[in-house]
Amino acid sequence: MTEPANKPERMEAIGILEENKIGAIWQICFIANSFIFPIYARFDREYDLSRMEFVVLYVTAHRANTMAWEICGITGLPKNNISRGVQKLQKKGLITRVADPCDARRSFLNLTEKGTELYEKLIALYADRADAILSLLDDEDRAALEIVTLKLSKRLAATKLS
Amino acid sequence: MTEPANKPERMEAIGILEENKIGAIWQICFIANSFIFPIYARFDREYDLSRMEFVVLYVTAHRANTMAWEICGITGLPKNNISRGVQKLQKKGLITRVADPCDARRSFLNLTEKGTELYEKLIALYADRADAILSLLDDEDRAALEIVTLKLSKRLAATKLS
DNA sequence: CAAAAATGGTTCCATATGGAACTTGACATT
DNA sequence: AATGTCAAGTTCCATATGGAACCATTTTTG
């Protein structure tokens, strides 16, 4: 059942990866897609959790009293999708939503104990898969990649591109 | 109209980018999304071209006599989506489809002149935007990033991850 | 303080997406 | 040649997605 590692069509991908007119960006997208799709498919299959739900879970795990609009700003995802993610998580009892006394439009989001438990499980899978990919590099290259992608992503977050 | 470069929610994103349990992968996805979404939105808005159409256009521009199943292998996208992209491009007169005499199920895809013209225009926009992002790094970092992402993406393409 | 603008969030709708079933054609085994 | 298996593409369907209109609250402004 294990397919040969180098199926011809996969090898063809390599040629296109070397295209240099668009530089590292196509490669970065290729790596991101290779990571994201399988992991979200797995979350959906094994935990019945959609991408939007995971995103909300993830951000909320990192910041107590998060508000929906903040998740939008952090992730760049549209607010209607975030809204749906929040609703589903709340229905499943994975997060709590408490109205902000200062502004009735907003509410504070926090993980429940159950939500924290699930998050711990998922983030472990997430980290394993990330590690499986990054392990294709030797330690030196991996360290270099981490330094440069952190720099770039931080600058990108702080910049308003046209 | 120009927003301040450092809106609070964007700065919050930076904190999360520094999360190290999942290392460079979250950052890579962040960079990829920051690139992909705006550029495809623009292609759709200004050229009425969907993501799938662009993908087919792109691969076909790189390989004469491409077949649909090859595009699937190269990009990892499902074949029904590719099929739709091919149909739309053909309807618009941007690619030609000629049945393979050796196997009636398959056909060879090639850009028309009109298709080539459009491709040239789009890839220039694509490259400009890629450059705008990569220019946030100094030359040394940028060179390092390009080397390492090429290595990683090539190994990833040649590997069958779980 | 009333009217207008803005903001957080939800709902509506039209489109994009991907899994699965299906169609047609190639090919292997008998 | 009949049969079963596989492969390339298409179609069907149920879900995900994101823009736009909308609602309910602040906040701003005259």
Short mmCIF file of C-alpha atoms (C1' of nucleotides) in Angstrom, two decimals:
data_model
loop_
_atom_site.label_atom_id
_atom_site.label_comp_id
_atom_site.label_asym_id
_atom_site.label_seq_id
_atom_site.Cartn_x
_atom_site.Cartn_y
_atom_site.Cartn_z
CA MET A 1 0.00 0.00 0.00
CA THR A 2 2.92 2.30 0.55
CA GLU A 3 3.42 4.25 -2.60
CA PRO A 4 6.90 4.65 -4.01
CA ALA A 5 8.47 7.75 -2.52
CA ASN A 6 9.18 9.31 -5.86
CA LYS A 7 6.07 9.00 -7.96
CA PRO A 8 6.68 10.75 -11.27
CA GLU A 9 4.13 13.49 -10.75
CA ARG A 10 5.67 14.40 -7.41
CA MET A 11 9.06 14.67 -9.06
CA GLU A 12 7.58 17.00 -11.63
CA ALA A 13 6.65 19.31 -8.79
CA ILE A 14 10.29 19.71 -8.06
CA GLY A 15 11.01 21.30 -11.41
CA ILE A 16 8.39 23.92 -10.85
CA LEU A 17 9.66 24.58 -7.36
CA GLU A 18 12.91 25.73 -8.89
CA GLU A 19 11.22 28.48 -10.89
CA ASN A 20 13.01 31.55 -9.69
CA LYS A 21 10.93 34.40 -11.07
CA ILE A 22 8.73 34.20 -8.01
CA GLY A 23 11.45 33.06 -5.66
CA ALA A 24 10.85 31.61 -2.25
CA ILE A 25 7.17 32.48 -2.13
CA TRP A 26 5.90 29.59 -4.24
CA GLN A 27 8.00 27.24 -2.14
CA ILE A 28 6.65 28.74 1.07
CA CYS A 29 3.10 28.28 -0.14
CA PHE A 30 3.91 24.72 -1.17
CA ILE A 31 5.28 23.94 2.29
CA ALA A 32 2.35 25.64 4.02
CA ASN A 33 -0.19 23.70 1.97
CA SER A 34 1.61 20.42 2.54
CA PHE A 35 1.29 21.06 6.24
CA ILE A 36 -2.11 22.66 6.59
CA PHE A 37 -4.38 20.48 4.48
CA PRO A 38 -3.56 17.10 6.00
CA ILE A 39 -3.61 18.39 9.56
CA TYR A 40 -6.97 20.13 9.22
CA ALA A 41 -8.40 17.12 7.43
CA ARG A 42 -7.30 15.04 10.39
CA PHE A 43 -8.80 17.41 12.96
CA ASP A 44 -12.05 17.30 11.06
CA ARG A 45 -12.02 13.51 10.67
CA GLU A 46 -10.90 12.52 14.15
CA TYR A 47 -12.22 15.37 16.27
CA ASP A 48 -15.00 16.80 14.11
CA LEU A 49 -13.40 20.22 14.42
CA SER A 50 -13.39 22.65 11.52
CA ARG A 51 -10.54 24.95 10.57
CA MET A 52 -12.34 27.99 11.97
CA GLU A 53 -12.98 26.23 15.24
CA PHE A 54 -9.33 25.33 15.56
CA VAL A 55 -8.26 28.88 14.82
CA VAL A 56 -10.51 30.26 17.55
CA LEU A 57 -9.39 27.54 19.95
CA TYR A 58 -5.77 28.27 19.20
CA VAL A 59 -5.92 32.02 19.67
CA THR A 60 -8.10 31.74 22.75
CA ALA A 61 -5.67 29.28 24.28
CA HIS A 62 -2.96 31.89 23.91
CA ARG A 63 -4.86 34.88 25.27
CA ALA A 64 -7.35 34.95 28.11
CA ASN A 65 -10.43 37.13 27.54
CA THR A 66 -10.00 37.22 23.80
CA MET A 67 -12.64 38.98 21.74
CA ALA A 68 -13.81 37.88 18.31
CA TRP A 69 -12.59 40.99 16.53
CA GLU A 70 -9.12 40.42 17.93
CA ILE A 71 -9.03 36.95 16.41
CA CYS A 72 -9.91 38.53 13.09
CA GLY A 73 -7.04 40.98 13.39
CA ILE A 74 -4.58 38.32 14.43
CA THR A 75 -5.46 35.79 11.77
CA GLY A 76 -6.71 37.98 8.95
CA LEU A 77 -9.82 35.82 8.65
CA PRO A 78 -13.23 37.42 7.97
CA LYS A 79 -15.41 38.04 10.99
CA ASN A 80 -18.38 36.02 9.85
CA ASN A 81 -16.27 32.89 9.75
CA ILE A 82 -14.81 33.60 13.16
CA SER A 83 -18.31 34.22 14.45
CA ARG A 84 -19.37 30.78 13.27
CA GLY A 85 -16.31 29.16 14.80
CA VAL A 86 -17.08 30.80 18.13
CA GLN A 87 -20.70 29.67 18.01
CA LYS A 88 -19.78 26.06 17.31
CA LEU A 89 -17.16 25.94 20.04
CA GLN A 90 -19.60 27.43 22.52
CA LYS A 91 -22.28 24.92 21.56
CA LYS A 92 -19.79 22.12 22.16
CA GLY A 93 -18.89 23.57 25.56
CA LEU A 94 -15.27 24.17 24.60
CA ILE A 95 -15.28 27.91 25.22
CA THR A 96 -17.25 30.33 27.39
CA ARG A 97 -18.57 33.67 26.26
CA VAL A 98 -19.16 36.42 28.82
CA ALA A 99 -20.52 39.81 27.81
CA ASP A 100 -18.17 42.73 28.33
CA PRO A 101 -19.80 44.98 30.97
CA CYS A 102 -18.22 48.01 29.32
CA ASP A 103 -19.62 47.29 25.87
CA ALA A 104 -22.65 45.11 25.34
CA ARG A 105 -21.65 44.34 21.77
CA ARG A 106 -18.55 42.46 22.75
CA SER A 107 -17.85 39.37 24.78
CA PHE A 108 -14.84 37.77 26.36
CA LEU A 109 -13.88 34.32 25.14
CA ASN A 110 -12.12 31.76 27.29
CA LEU A 111 -11.46 28.06 27.05
CA THR A 112 -13.36 25.73 29.33
CA GLU A 113 -11.51 22.88 30.96
CA LYS A 114 -12.76 20.61 28.21
CA GLY A 115 -11.58 23.14 25.65
CA THR A 116 -8.12 23.25 27.19
CA GLU A 117 -7.91 19.47 27.17
CA LEU A 118 -8.83 19.30 23.50
CA TYR A 119 -6.40 22.07 22.68
CA GLU A 120 -3.56 20.20 24.35
CA LYS A 121 -4.30 17.11 22.30
CA LEU A 122 -4.56 18.97 19.02
CA ILE A 123 -1.52 21.12 19.51
CA ALA A 124 0.52 17.98 20.15
CA LEU A 125 -0.56 16.55 16.80
CA TYR A 126 0.10 19.90 15.20
CA ALA A 127 3.59 20.06 16.68
CA ASP A 128 4.36 16.47 15.67
CA ARG A 129 3.48 17.13 12.09
CA ALA A 130 5.38 20.40 12.04
CA ASP A 131 8.37 18.56 13.40
CA ALA A 132 8.08 15.81 10.81
CA ILE A 133 8.32 18.43 8.10
CA LEU A 134 11.09 20.51 9.64
CA SER A 135 13.11 17.37 10.33
CA LEU A 136 13.70 17.09 6.61
CA LEU A 137 16.30 19.80 7.19
CA ASP A 138 19.52 19.41 9.11
CA ASP A 139 19.82 21.34 12.38
CA GLU A 140 21.69 24.24 10.92
CA ASP A 141 19.27 24.85 8.06
CA ARG A 142 16.34 24.40 10.37
CA ALA A 143 17.65 26.98 12.79
CA ALA A 144 18.29 29.39 9.94
CA LEU A 145 14.78 28.89 8.61
CA GLU A 146 13.23 29.54 11.99
CA ILE A 147 15.16 32.76 12.49
CA VAL A 148 14.38 34.15 9.06
CA THR A 149 10.70 33.19 8.97
CA LEU A 150 10.19 34.74 12.38
CA LYS A 151 11.78 37.97 11.20
CA LEU A 152 9.78 38.02 8.01
CA SER A 153 6.46 37.18 9.59
CA LYS A 154 6.91 39.79 12.32
CA ARG A 155 7.71 42.48 9.79
CA LEU A 156 4.82 41.38 7.65
CA ALA A 157 2.43 41.58 10.60
CA ALA A 158 3.65 45.09 11.35
CA THR A 159 3.35 46.24 7.73
CA LYS A 160 0.39 47.27 5.68
CA LEU A 161 1.11 46.01 2.19
CA SER A 162 -0.67 47.69 -0.68
CA MET B 1 -7.55 55.90 4.48
CA THR B 2 -4.13 54.49 5.18
CA GLU B 3 -4.34 52.67 8.45
CA PRO B 4 -1.58 53.12 10.99
CA ALA B 5 1.06 50.51 10.39
CA ASN B 6 0.82 49.13 13.89
CA LYS B 7 -2.80 48.68 14.73
CA PRO B 8 -3.08 46.94 18.08
CA GLU B 9 -4.59 43.72 16.77
CA ARG B 10 -1.80 43.38 14.23
CA MET B 11 0.76 43.75 16.97
CA GLU B 12 -0.99 41.04 18.92
CA ALA B 13 -0.35 38.75 15.99
CA ILE B 14 3.32 39.17 16.60
CA GLY B 15 3.14 37.66 20.05
CA ILE B 16 1.52 34.56 18.68
CA LEU B 17 4.08 34.32 15.91
CA GLU B 18 6.74 33.86 18.55
CA GLU B 19 5.09 30.73 19.92
CA ASN B 20 7.82 28.17 19.56
CA LYS B 21 6.06 24.89 20.22
CA ILE B 22 5.12 24.72 16.57
CA GLY B 23 8.18 26.51 15.32
CA ALA B 24 8.59 27.92 11.87
CA ILE B 25 5.48 26.28 10.44
CA TRP B 26 2.95 28.72 11.84
CA GLN B 27 5.09 31.55 10.54
CA ILE B 28 5.37 29.93 7.14
CA CYS B 29 1.60 29.57 6.95
CA PHE B 30 1.17 33.16 8.05
CA ILE B 31 3.50 34.37 5.30
CA ALA B 32 1.85 32.14 2.71
CA ASN B 33 -1.62 33.39 3.62
CA SER B 34 -0.51 37.00 3.60
CA PHE B 35 0.68 36.46 0.07
CA ILE B 36 -1.93 34.17 -1.41
CA PHE B 37 -5.23 35.69 -0.35
CA PRO B 38 -4.69 39.24 -1.61
CA ILE B 39 -3.15 38.13 -4.88
CA TYR B 40 -5.93 35.67 -5.74
CA ALA B 41 -8.54 38.22 -4.70
CA ARG B 42 -6.95 40.62 -7.14
CA PHE B 43 -6.84 38.08 -9.98
CA ASP B 44 -10.51 37.39 -9.37
CA ARG B 45 -11.47 41.06 -9.16
CA GLU B 46 -9.43 42.43 -12.04
CA TYR B 47 -9.21 39.45 -14.38
CA ASP B 48 -12.19 37.34 -13.31
CA LEU B 49 -9.87 34.38 -12.89
CA SER B 50 -10.36 31.89 -10.07
CA ARG B 51 -7.61 30.26 -8.07
CA MET B 52 -8.04 26.95 -9.90
CA GLU B 53 -7.84 28.66 -13.24
CA PHE B 54 -4.63 30.37 -12.27
CA VAL B 55 -3.13 27.12 -11.03
CA VAL B 56 -3.86 25.40 -14.33
CA LEU B 57 -2.61 28.40 -16.27
CA TYR B 58 0.57 28.46 -14.24
CA VAL B 59 1.45 24.80 -14.58
CA THR B 60 0.52 24.72 -18.24
CA ALA B 61 2.72 27.72 -18.90
CA HIS B 62 5.63 25.78 -17.47
CA ARG B 63 5.07 22.49 -19.29
CA ALA B 64 3.87 22.01 -22.83
CA ASN B 65 1.37 19.16 -23.31
CA THR B 66 0.43 19.01 -19.66
CA MET B 67 -2.29 16.59 -18.59
CA ALA B 68 -4.82 17.26 -15.88
CA TRP B 69 -3.66 14.42 -13.63
CA GLU B 70 -0.16 15.85 -13.72
CA ILE B 71 -1.41 19.18 -12.43
CA CYS B 72 -3.05 17.31 -9.58
CA GLY B 73 0.21 15.58 -8.73
CA ILE B 74 2.22 18.77 -8.93
CA THR B 75 -0.10 20.92 -6.87
CA GLY B 76 -1.76 18.38 -4.59
CA LEU B 77 -5.18 19.76 -5.54
CA PRO B 78 -8.14 17.41 -6.08
CA LYS B 79 -8.88 16.43 -9.63
CA ASN B 80 -12.44 17.67 -9.73
CA ASN B 81 -11.27 21.20 -9.01
CA ILE B 82 -8.57 20.97 -11.64
CA SER B 83 -11.14 19.63 -14.06
CA ARG B 84 -13.30 22.69 -13.50
CA GLY B 85 -10.35 25.03 -13.89
CA VAL B 86 -9.48 23.40 -17.21
CA GLN B 87 -13.06 23.68 -18.45
CA LYS B 88 -13.30 27.36 -17.61
CA LEU B 89 -9.97 28.20 -19.23
CA GLN B 90 -10.94 26.30 -22.34
CA LYS B 91 -14.28 28.10 -22.53
CA LYS B 92 -12.44 31.42 -22.32
CA GLY B 93 -10.08 30.38 -25.09
CA LEU B 94 -7.02 30.55 -22.87
CA ILE B 95 -5.95 26.92 -23.31
CA THR B 96 -6.39 24.23 -25.92
CA ARG B 97 -7.25 20.63 -25.19
CA VAL B 98 -6.24 17.92 -27.65
CA ALA B 99 -7.06 14.27 -27.05
CA ASP B 100 -4.08 11.99 -26.55
CA PRO B 101 -4.10 9.53 -29.49
CA CYS B 102 -2.55 6.86 -27.24
CA ASP B 103 -5.22 7.10 -24.57
CA ALA B 104 -8.63 8.57 -25.25
CA ARG B 105 -9.21 9.37 -21.59
CA ARG B 106 -6.49 11.96 -21.48
CA SER B 107 -5.84 15.18 -23.28
CA PHE B 108 -2.91 17.48 -23.76
CA LEU B 109 -3.27 21.01 -22.43
CA ASN B 110 -1.48 23.99 -23.92
CA LEU B 111 -1.80 27.75 -23.62
CA THR B 112 -3.24 29.67 -26.52
CA GLU B 113 -1.62 32.93 -27.49
CA LYS B 114 -4.26 34.74 -25.49
CA GLY B 115 -3.52 32.44 -22.56
CA THR B 116 0.18 33.16 -22.76
CA GLU B 117 -0.48 36.87 -22.81
CA LEU B 118 -2.67 36.70 -19.73
CA TYR B 119 -0.14 34.50 -17.98
CA GLU B 120 2.62 37.02 -18.59
CA LYS B 121 0.52 39.78 -17.08
CA LEU B 122 -0.48 37.77 -14.03
CA ILE B 123 2.94 36.37 -13.28
CA ALA B 124 4.33 39.90 -13.29
CA LEU B 125 1.82 40.92 -10.61
CA TYR B 126 2.59 37.73 -8.75
CA ALA B 127 6.32 38.41 -8.86
CA ASP B 128 5.87 42.03 -7.79
CA ARG B 129 3.92 41.05 -4.76
CA ALA B 130 6.35 38.26 -3.88
CA ASP B 131 9.15 40.76 -4.14
CA ALA B 132 7.35 43.28 -1.94
CA ILE B 133 7.16 40.65 0.77
CA LEU B 134 10.68 39.29 0.43
CA SER B 135 12.06 42.83 0.38
CA LEU B 136 11.20 43.07 4.05
CA LEU B 137 14.36 41.02 4.57
CA ASP B 138 17.89 42.19 3.94
CA ASP B 139 19.76 40.52 1.08
CA GLU B 140 21.56 38.03 3.25
CA ASP B 141 18.47 36.79 5.03
CA ARG B 142 16.55 36.68 1.81
CA ALA B 143 19.21 34.57 0.13
CA ALA B 144 19.28 32.23 3.13
CA LEU B 145 15.50 31.90 3.06
CA GLU B 146 15.47 31.06 -0.63
CA ILE B 147 18.10 28.37 -0.24
CA VAL B 148 16.46 26.69 2.72
CA THR B 149 12.89 26.81 1.43
CA LEU B 150 14.01 25.34 -1.87
CA LYS B 151 15.73 22.49 -0.04
CA LEU B 152 12.76 21.87 2.20
CA SER B 153 10.14 22.01 -0.51
CA LYS B 154 12.11 19.69 -2.78
CA ARG B 155 12.51 17.14 -0.02
CA LEU B 156 8.87 17.49 0.88
CA ALA B 157 7.82 16.89 -2.73
CA ALA B 158 9.96 13.78 -2.82
CA THR B 159 8.61 12.43 0.47
CA LYS B 160 5.40 10.71 1.33
CA LEU B 161 4.51 11.96 4.80
CA SER B 162 2.19 9.86 6.95
"C1'" DC C 1 -28.81 66.01 23.55
"C1'" DA C 2 -30.24 64.40 18.88
"C1'" DA C 3 -28.41 62.89 14.54
"C1'" DA C 4 -24.79 60.67 12.21
"C1'" DA C 5 -20.92 57.65 11.98
"C1'" DA C 6 -18.58 53.77 13.53
"C1'" DT C 7 -18.03 49.15 15.58
"C1'" DG C 8 -18.68 44.28 17.16
"C1'" DG C 9 -21.23 40.59 15.71
"C1'" DT C 10 -24.78 37.92 13.06
"C1'" DT C 11 -27.34 36.48 9.12
"C1'" DC C 12 -28.00 35.93 4.16
"C1'" DC C 13 -26.59 34.48 -0.10
"C1'" DA C 14 -23.90 33.15 -3.98
"C1'" DT C 15 -19.69 30.78 -4.93
"C1'" DA C 16 -15.71 27.64 -3.96
"C1'" DT C 17 -14.37 23.41 -2.35
"C1'" DG C 18 -13.40 18.46 -1.94
"C1'" DG C 19 -15.17 13.61 -1.13
"C1'" DA C 20 -17.53 10.04 -3.39
"C1'" DA C 21 -19.96 7.99 -6.98
"C1'" DC C 22 -19.94 7.51 -11.79
"C1'" DT C 23 -18.35 7.16 -16.83
"C1'" DT C 24 -15.37 5.85 -20.15
"C1'" DG C 25 -11.29 3.80 -21.76
"C1'" DA C 26 -6.90 0.94 -21.09
"C1'" DC C 27 -4.91 -3.15 -19.63
"C1'" DA C 28 -3.97 -7.67 -17.29
"C1'" DT C 29 -5.39 -12.39 -16.63
"C1'" DT C 30 -7.77 -16.10 -18.07
"C1'" DA D 1 -12.64 -12.42 -26.37
"C1'" DA D 2 -14.80 -12.15 -21.59
"C1'" DT D 3 -13.73 -10.54 -17.00
"C1'" DG D 4 -11.96 -7.85 -13.47
"C1'" DT D 5 -9.04 -3.99 -12.19
"C1'" DC D 6 -7.24 0.31 -12.62
"C1'" DA D 7 -6.82 5.12 -14.28
"C1'" DA D 8 -8.35 9.90 -16.18
"C1'" DG D 9 -12.00 12.96 -15.96
"C1'" DT D 10 -16.66 14.42 -14.89
"C1'" DT D 11 -20.69 15.13 -12.21
"C1'" DC D 12 -23.20 15.30 -7.87
"C1'" DC D 13 -23.77 16.83 -3.44
"C1'" DA D 14 -23.04 18.58 1.07
"C1'" DT D 15 -20.13 21.82 3.35
"C1'" DA D 16 -16.94 25.82 3.75
"C1'" DT D 17 -16.13 30.31 2.50
"C1'" DG D 18 -16.30 35.36 2.28
"C1'" DG D 19 -18.73 39.68 0.65
"C1'" DA D 20 -22.55 42.50 1.77
"C1'" DA D 21 -26.54 43.72 4.16
"C1'" DC D 22 -28.10 43.94 8.63
"C1'" DC D 23 -28.79 44.62 13.87
"C1'" DA D 24 -27.67 46.42 18.16
"C1'" DT D 25 -24.74 49.09 20.58
"C1'" DT D 26 -21.22 52.76 21.38
"C1'" DT D 27 -18.96 57.03 20.01
"C1'" DT D 28 -18.60 61.26 17.63
"C1'" DT D 29 -20.21 65.54 16.03
"C1'" DG D 30 -23.08 69.54 15.30
#
